[in-house]
Tab-separated table of C-alpha atoms in Angstrom:
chain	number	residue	atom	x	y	z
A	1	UNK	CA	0.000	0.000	0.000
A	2	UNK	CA	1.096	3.657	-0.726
A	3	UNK	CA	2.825	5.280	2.197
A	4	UNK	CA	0.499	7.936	3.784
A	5	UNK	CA	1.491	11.485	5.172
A	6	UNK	CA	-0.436	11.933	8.303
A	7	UNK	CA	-0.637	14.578	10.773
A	8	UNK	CA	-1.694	13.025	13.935
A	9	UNK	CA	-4.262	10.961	13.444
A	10	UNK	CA	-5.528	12.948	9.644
A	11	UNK	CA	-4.429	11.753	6.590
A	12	UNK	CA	-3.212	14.556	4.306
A	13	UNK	CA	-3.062	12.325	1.187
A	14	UNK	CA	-0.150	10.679	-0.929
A	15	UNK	CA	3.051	12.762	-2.958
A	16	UNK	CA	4.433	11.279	-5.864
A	17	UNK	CA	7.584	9.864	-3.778
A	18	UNK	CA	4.751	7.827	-1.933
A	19	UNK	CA	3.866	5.516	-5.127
A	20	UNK	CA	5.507	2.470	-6.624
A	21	UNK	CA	4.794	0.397	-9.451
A	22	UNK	CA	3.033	-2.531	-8.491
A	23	UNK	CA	1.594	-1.189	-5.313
A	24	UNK	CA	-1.916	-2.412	-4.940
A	25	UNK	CA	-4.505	0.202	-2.502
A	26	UNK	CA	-7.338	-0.943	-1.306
A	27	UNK	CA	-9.367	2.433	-1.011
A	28	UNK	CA	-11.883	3.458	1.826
A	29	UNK	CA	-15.706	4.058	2.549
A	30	UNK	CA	-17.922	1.165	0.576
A	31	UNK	CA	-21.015	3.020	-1.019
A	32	UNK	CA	-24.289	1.621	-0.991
A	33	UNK	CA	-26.425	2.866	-4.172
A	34	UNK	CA	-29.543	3.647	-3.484
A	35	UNK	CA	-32.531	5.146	-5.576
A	36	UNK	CA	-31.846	8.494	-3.647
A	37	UNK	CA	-28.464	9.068	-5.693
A	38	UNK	CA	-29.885	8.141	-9.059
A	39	UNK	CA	-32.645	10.989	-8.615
A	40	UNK	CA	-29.686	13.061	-7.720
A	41	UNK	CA	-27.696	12.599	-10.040
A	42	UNK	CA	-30.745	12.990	-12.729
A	43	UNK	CA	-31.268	16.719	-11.166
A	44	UNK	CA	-27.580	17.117	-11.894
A	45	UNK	CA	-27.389	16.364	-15.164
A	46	UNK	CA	-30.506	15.818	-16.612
A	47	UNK	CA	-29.834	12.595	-18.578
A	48	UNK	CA	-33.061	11.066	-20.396
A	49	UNK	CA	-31.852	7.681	-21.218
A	50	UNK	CA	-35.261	5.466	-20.930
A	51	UNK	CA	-33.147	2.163	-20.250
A	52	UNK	CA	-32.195	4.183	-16.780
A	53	UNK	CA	-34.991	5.747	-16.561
A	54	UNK	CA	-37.704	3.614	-16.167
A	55	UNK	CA	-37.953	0.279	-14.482
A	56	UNK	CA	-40.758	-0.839	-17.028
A	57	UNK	CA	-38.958	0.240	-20.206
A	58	UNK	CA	-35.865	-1.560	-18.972
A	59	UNK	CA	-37.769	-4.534	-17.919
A	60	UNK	CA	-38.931	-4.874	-21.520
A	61	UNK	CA	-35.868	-5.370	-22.742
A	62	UNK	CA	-34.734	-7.968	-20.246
A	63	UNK	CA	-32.993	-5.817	-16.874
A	64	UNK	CA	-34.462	-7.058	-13.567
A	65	UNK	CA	-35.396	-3.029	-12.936
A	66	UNK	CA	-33.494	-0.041	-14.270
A	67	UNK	CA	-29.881	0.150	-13.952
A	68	UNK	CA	-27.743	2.959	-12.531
A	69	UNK	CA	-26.164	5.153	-15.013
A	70	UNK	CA	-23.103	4.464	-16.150
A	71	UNK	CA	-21.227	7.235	-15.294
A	72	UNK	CA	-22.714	7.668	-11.940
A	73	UNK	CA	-21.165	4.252	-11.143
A	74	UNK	CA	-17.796	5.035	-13.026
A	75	UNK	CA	-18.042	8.354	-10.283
A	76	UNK	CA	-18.329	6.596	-7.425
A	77	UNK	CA	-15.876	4.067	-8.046
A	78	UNK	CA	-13.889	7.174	-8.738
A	79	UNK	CA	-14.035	9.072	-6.011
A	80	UNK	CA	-13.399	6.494	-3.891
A	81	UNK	CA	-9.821	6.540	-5.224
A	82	UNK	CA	-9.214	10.682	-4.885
A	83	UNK	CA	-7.950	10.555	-1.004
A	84	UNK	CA	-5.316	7.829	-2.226
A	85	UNK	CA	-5.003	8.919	-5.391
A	86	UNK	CA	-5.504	12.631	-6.495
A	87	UNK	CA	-6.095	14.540	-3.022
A	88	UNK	CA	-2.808	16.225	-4.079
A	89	UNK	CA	-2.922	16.174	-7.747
A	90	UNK	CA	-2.918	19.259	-9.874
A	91	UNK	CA	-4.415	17.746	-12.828
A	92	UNK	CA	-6.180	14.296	-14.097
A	93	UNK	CA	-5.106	14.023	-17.514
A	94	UNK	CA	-6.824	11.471	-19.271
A	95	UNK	CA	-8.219	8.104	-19.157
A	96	UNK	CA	-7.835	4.123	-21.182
A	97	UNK	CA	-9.059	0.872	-21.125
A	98	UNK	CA	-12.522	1.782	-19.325
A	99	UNK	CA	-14.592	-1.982	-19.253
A	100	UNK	CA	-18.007	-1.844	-17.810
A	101	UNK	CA	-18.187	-5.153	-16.791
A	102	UNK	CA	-21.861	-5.732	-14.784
A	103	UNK	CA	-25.026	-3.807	-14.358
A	104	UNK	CA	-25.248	-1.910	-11.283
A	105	UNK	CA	-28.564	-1.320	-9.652
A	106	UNK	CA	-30.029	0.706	-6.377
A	107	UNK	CA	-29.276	-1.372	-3.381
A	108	UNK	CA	-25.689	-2.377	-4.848
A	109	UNK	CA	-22.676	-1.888	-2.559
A	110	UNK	CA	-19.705	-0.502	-4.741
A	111	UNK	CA	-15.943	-0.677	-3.244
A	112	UNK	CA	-12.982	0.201	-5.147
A	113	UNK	CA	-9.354	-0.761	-5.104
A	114	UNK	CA	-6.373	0.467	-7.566
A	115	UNK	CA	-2.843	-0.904	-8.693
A	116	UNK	CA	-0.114	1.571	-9.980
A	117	UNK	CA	1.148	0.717	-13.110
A	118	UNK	CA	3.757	3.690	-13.792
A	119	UNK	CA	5.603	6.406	-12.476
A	120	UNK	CA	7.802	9.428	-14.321
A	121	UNK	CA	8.158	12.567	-12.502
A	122	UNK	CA	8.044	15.405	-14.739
A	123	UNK	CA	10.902	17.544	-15.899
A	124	UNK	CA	9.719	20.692	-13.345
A	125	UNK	CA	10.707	18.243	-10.353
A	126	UNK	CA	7.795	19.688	-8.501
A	127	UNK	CA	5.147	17.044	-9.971
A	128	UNK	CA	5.214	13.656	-11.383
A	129	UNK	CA	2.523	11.562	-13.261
A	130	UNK	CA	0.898	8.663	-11.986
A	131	UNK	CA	-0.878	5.764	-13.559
A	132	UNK	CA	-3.166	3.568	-11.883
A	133	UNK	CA	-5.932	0.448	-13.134
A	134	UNK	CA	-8.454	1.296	-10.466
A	135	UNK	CA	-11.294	-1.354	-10.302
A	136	UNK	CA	-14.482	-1.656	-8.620
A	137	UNK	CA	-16.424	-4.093	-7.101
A	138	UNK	CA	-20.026	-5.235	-5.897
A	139	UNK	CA	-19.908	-6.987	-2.198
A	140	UNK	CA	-20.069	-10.197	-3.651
A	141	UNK	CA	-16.725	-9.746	-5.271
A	142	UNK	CA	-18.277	-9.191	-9.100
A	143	UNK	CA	-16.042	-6.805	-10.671
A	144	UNK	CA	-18.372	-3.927	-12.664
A	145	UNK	CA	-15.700	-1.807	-14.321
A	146	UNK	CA	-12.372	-1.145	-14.473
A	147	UNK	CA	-10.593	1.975	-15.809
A	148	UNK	CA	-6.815	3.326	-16.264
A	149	UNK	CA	-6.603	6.993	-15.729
A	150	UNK	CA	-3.056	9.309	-15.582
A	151	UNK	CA	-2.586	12.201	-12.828
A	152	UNK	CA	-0.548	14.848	-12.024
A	153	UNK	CA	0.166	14.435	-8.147
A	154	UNK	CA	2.549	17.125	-6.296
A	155	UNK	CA	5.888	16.077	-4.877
A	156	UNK	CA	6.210	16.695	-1.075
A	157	UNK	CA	10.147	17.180	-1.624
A	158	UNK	CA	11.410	18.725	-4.674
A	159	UNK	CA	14.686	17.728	-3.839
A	160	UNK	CA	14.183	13.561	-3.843
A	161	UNK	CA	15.399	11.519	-5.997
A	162	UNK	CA	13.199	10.709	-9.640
A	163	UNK	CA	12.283	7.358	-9.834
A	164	UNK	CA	13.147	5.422	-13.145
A	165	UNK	CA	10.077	6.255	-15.058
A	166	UNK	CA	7.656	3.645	-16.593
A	167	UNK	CA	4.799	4.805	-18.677
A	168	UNK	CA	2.325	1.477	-19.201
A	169	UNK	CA	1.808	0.990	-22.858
A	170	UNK	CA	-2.186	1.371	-23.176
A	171	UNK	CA	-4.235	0.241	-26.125
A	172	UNK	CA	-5.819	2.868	-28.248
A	173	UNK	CA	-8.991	1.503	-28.599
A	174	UNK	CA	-10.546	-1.510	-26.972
A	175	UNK	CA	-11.935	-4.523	-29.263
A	176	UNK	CA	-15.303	-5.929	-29.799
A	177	UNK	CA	-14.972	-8.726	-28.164
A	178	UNK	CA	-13.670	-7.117	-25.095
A	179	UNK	CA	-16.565	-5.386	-25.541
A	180	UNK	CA	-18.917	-8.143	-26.367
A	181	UNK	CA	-18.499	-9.032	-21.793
A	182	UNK	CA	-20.357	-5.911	-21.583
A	183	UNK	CA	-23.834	-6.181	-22.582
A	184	UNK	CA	-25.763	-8.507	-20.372
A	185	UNK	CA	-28.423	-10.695	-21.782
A	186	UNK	CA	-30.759	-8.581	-23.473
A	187	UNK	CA	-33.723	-8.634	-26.101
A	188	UNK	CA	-34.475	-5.504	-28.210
A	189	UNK	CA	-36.954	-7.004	-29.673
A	190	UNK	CA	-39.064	-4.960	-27.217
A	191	UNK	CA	-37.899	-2.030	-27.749
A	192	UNK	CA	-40.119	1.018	-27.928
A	193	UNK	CA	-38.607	3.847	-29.903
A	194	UNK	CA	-41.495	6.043	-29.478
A	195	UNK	CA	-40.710	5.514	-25.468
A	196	UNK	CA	-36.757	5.801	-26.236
A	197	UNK	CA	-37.316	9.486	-27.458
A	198	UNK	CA	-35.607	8.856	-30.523
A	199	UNK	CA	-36.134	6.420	-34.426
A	200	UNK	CA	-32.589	6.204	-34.691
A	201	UNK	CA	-31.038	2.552	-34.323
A	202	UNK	CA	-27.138	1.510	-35.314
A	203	UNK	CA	-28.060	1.145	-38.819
A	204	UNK	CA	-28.729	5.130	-39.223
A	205	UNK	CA	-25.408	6.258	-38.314
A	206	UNK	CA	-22.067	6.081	-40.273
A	207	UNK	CA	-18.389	6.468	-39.315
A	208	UNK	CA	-17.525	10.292	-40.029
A	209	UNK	CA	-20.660	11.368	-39.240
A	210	UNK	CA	-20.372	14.202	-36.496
A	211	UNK	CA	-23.716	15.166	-35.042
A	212	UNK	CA	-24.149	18.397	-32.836
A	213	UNK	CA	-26.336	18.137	-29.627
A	214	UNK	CA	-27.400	21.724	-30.181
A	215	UNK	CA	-28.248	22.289	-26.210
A	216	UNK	CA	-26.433	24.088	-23.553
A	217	UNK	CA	-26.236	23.969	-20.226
A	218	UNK	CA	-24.746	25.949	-17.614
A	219	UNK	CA	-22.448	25.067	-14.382
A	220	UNK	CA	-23.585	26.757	-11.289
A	221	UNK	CA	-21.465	26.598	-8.333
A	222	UNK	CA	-23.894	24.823	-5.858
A	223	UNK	CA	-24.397	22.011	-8.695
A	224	UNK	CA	-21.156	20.929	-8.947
A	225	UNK	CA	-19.910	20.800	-5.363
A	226	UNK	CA	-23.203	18.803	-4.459
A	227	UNK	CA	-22.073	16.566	-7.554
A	228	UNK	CA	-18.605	16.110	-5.952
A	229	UNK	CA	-19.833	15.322	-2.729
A	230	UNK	CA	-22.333	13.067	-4.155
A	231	UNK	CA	-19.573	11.190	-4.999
A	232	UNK	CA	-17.600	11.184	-1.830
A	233	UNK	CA	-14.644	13.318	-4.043
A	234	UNK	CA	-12.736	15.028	-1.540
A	235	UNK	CA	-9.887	16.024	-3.888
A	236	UNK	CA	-9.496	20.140	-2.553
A	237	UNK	CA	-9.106	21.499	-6.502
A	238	UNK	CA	-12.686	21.017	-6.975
A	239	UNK	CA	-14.211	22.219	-3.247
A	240	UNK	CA	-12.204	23.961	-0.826
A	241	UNK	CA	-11.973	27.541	-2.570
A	242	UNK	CA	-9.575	28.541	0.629
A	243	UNK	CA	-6.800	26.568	-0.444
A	244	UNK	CA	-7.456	27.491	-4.572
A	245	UNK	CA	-7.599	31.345	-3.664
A	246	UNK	CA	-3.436	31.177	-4.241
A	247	UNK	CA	-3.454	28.452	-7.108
A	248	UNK	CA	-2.895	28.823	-11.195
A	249	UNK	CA	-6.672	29.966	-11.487
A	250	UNK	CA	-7.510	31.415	-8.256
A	251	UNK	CA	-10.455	29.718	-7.839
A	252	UNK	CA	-12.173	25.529	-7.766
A	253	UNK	CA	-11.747	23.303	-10.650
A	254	UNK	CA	-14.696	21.457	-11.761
A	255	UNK	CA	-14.696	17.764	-11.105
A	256	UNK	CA	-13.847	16.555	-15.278
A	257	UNK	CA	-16.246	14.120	-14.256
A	258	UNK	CA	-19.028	16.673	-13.988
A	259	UNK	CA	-18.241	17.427	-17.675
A	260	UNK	CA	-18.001	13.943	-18.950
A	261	UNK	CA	-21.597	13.603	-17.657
A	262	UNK	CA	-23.386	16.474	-18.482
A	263	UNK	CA	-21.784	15.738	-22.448
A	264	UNK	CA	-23.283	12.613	-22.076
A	265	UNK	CA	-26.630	14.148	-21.009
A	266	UNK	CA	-26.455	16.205	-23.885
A	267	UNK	CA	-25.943	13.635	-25.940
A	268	UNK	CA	-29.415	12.067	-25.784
A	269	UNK	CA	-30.309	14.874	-28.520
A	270	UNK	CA	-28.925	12.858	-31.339
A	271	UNK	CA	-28.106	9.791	-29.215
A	272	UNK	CA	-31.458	8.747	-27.769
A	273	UNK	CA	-30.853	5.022	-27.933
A	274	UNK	CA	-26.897	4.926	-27.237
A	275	UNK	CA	-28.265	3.217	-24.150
A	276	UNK	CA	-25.272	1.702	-22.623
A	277	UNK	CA	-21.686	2.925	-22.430
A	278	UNK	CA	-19.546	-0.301	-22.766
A	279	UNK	CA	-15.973	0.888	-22.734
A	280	UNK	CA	-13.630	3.992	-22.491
A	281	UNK	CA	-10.783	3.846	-25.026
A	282	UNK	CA	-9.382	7.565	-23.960
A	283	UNK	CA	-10.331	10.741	-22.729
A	284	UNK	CA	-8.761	13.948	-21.966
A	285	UNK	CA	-9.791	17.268	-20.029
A	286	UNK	CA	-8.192	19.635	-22.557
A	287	UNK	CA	-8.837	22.712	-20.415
A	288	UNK	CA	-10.593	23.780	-17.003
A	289	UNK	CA	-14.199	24.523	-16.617
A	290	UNK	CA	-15.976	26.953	-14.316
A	291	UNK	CA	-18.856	27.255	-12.562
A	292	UNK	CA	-21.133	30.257	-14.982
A	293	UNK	CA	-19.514	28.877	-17.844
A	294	UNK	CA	-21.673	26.784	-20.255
A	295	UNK	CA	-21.833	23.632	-21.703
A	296	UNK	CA	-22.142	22.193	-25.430
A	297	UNK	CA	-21.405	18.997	-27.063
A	298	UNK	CA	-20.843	17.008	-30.207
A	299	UNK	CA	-20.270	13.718	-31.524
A	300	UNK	CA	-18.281	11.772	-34.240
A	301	UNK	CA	-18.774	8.518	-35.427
A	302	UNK	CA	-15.344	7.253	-34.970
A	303	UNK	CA	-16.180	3.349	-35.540
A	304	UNK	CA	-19.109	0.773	-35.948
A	305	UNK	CA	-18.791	-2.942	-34.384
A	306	UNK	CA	-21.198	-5.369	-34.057
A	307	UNK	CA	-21.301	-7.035	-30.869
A	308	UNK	CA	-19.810	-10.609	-30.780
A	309	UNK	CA	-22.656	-13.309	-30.435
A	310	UNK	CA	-25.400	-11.025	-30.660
A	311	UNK	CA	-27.478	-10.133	-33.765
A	312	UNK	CA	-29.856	-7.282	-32.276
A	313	UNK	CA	-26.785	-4.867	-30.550
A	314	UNK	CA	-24.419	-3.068	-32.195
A	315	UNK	CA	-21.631	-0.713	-30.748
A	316	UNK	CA	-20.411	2.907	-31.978
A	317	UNK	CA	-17.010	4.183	-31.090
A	318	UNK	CA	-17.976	7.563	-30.548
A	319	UNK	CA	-15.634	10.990	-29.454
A	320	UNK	CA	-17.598	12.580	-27.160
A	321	UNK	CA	-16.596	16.734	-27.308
A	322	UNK	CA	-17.457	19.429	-25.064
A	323	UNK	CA	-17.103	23.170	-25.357
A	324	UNK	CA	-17.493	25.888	-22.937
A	325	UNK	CA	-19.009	28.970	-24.090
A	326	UNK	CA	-19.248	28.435	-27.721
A	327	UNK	CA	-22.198	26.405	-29.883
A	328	UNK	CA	-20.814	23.263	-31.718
A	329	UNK	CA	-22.135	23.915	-35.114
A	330	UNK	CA	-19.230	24.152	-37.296
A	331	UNK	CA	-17.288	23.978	-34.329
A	332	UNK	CA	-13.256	22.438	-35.372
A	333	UNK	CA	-11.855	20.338	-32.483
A	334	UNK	CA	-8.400	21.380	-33.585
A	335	UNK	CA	-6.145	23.662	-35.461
A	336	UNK	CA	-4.043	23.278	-38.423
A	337	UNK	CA	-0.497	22.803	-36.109
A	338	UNK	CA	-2.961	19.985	-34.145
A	339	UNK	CA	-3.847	21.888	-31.233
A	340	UNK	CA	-7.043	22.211	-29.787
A	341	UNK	CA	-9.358	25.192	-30.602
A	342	UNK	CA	-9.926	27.387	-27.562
A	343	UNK	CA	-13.343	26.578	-25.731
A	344	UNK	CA	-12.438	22.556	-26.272
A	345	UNK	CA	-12.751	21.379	-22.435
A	346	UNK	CA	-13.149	17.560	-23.749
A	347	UNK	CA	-12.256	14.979	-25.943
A	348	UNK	CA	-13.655	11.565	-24.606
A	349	UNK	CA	-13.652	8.165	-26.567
A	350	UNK	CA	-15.956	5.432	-25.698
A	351	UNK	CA	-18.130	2.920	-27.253
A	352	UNK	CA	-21.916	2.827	-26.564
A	353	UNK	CA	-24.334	0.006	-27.371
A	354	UNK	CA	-27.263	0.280	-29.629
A	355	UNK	CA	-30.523	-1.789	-31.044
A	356	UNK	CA	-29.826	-2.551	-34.773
């Protein structure tokens, strides 16, 4: 386990010095999901996926009840890794190799636990990036996703030694049939696309097409800090404005989470029936987000894959993008030298599941 600064009997969080590859942390405070959070988390964001939204429409199609949103569960398993992980990072930089393994439903108790798979301080010697394959788990020992994310964690003494870096070689995209473990045993036969909110099924959409969400949707402050507390994040960047007052921006960070989710909200205009996320293949916070600032998306059709063993689901590999302040419609992602257009906040790669 990671070596732990405390003062007392308080835990003030891991350095970079404090990690090692091949150290394996078992992180603190199982959450128990209950139909109280999903409500929550539906005022946050206000995603209208029917799957998750309805017990009957998901019965149809062969869930016991509605499942938890994706994301909410790839939150919580989340931020139970921030007070061993990121409670003194500067940045999360990006994600890989996200597998949502199981459905999670209300009543489920989620733990999480995390191996670090590389180190390499950066050239400042005041921070180094780590890279962990955080997992989590129900009770019963099912894993229901897994996840490799990078961050940018503070050294507590500029002057120690680097360690030899190691920077885990990551695949770019994940494979069908990883993603084929994914998608429990469903019928769309059932489906009701009047109910869904949208006629669109796999078949409609083809690789290069890039569809804006048109809608916007604006960060206040009290949303996002009852987001990240939803979540039990207790990372200071993103709630304790005392200790920001001095940093880079002067003020709280919001949680990239928060903007991974409320793109995915967004995303029902265009995506109605994208109605499971089955994998992360990358993702990067490209720049910082505020609270008054607002919120648009886009998507591109990166990929289409059926789903192995199935002939009614299909899966788009989809880049999920999210501007602050400025409509997608026309909107370029980057520059000609490659860099990123100014109001780009994300660029997130997953796959999501569809009916054919």
């Amino acid at each position: 386990m990671a070596q732990e600064k405390h003062t007392g009997k308080t835990n003030t969080g891991n350095f970079f010095e404090d990690f090692a590859v091949g150290q394996t942390i078992r992180h603190g405070t199982p959450r128990t999901i209950t139909k109280g959070d999903v409500a929550l988390y539906t005022a946050l964001y206000g995603s209208r996926f029917a799957v998750q939204s309805a017990d009957a429409f998901a019965g149809e199609i062969g869930y016991p009840k509605a499942p938890v949103d994706d994301m909410l569960v790839f939150h919580i398993v989340f931020g139970k890794t921030v007070p061993d992980i990121s409670l003194n990072a500067v940045a999360n930089l990006g994600y890989a190799e996200g597998r949502f393994l199981s459905p999670v439903y209300p009543g489920d108790t989620l733990s999480s636990q995390s191996e670090v798979i590389g180190v390499k301080e950066n050239s400042n010697g005041k921070t180094g990036v780590v890279y962990v394959r955080s997992s989590g788990y129900r009770s019963d020992g099912t894993k229901v996703l897994e996840y490799v994310r990078w961050v940018m964690v503070k050294k507590r003494d500029v002057n120690s030694p680097a360690p030899e870096p190691q920077v885990p070689e990551l695949e770019k995209s994940l494979t069908a049939e990883k993603l084929g473990k994914a998608v429990p045993g469903l019928s769309m036969n059932a489906w009701d696309y009047a109910l869904s909110g949208s006629p669109f099924t796999f078949g409609d959409y083809n690789v290069g097409e890039k569809i804006n969400h048109v809608d916007g949707m604006t960060v206040e402050e009290a949303e996002h800090q009852i987001a990240t507390r939803l979540y039990q994040n207790t990372a200071k960047v993103h709630f304790n404005q005392h200790s920001e007052k001095d940093s880079r921006f002067g003020k709280r960070l919001i949680y990239g989470g928060h903007v991974i989710s409320l793109a995915r909200a967004l995303s029902f205009n265009g995506l109605g029936n994208a109605f499971h996320i089955t994998g992360i293949n990358g993702g990067r916070h490209v720049a910082p987000l505020f609270a008054g600032d607002t919120v648009y998306a886009w998507s591109e059709v990166l990929d289409k894959q059926l789903i192995k063993g199935r002939d009614d689901i299909g899966a788009l590999r989809l880049r999920l993008v999210a501007t602050k302040d400025q409509t997608c419609e026309n909107f370029p992602l980057k520059d000609e030298e490659g860099k990123y257009h100014n109001g780009v906040i994300l660029d997130f790669d997953y796959w999501a599941a569809l009916p054919l």
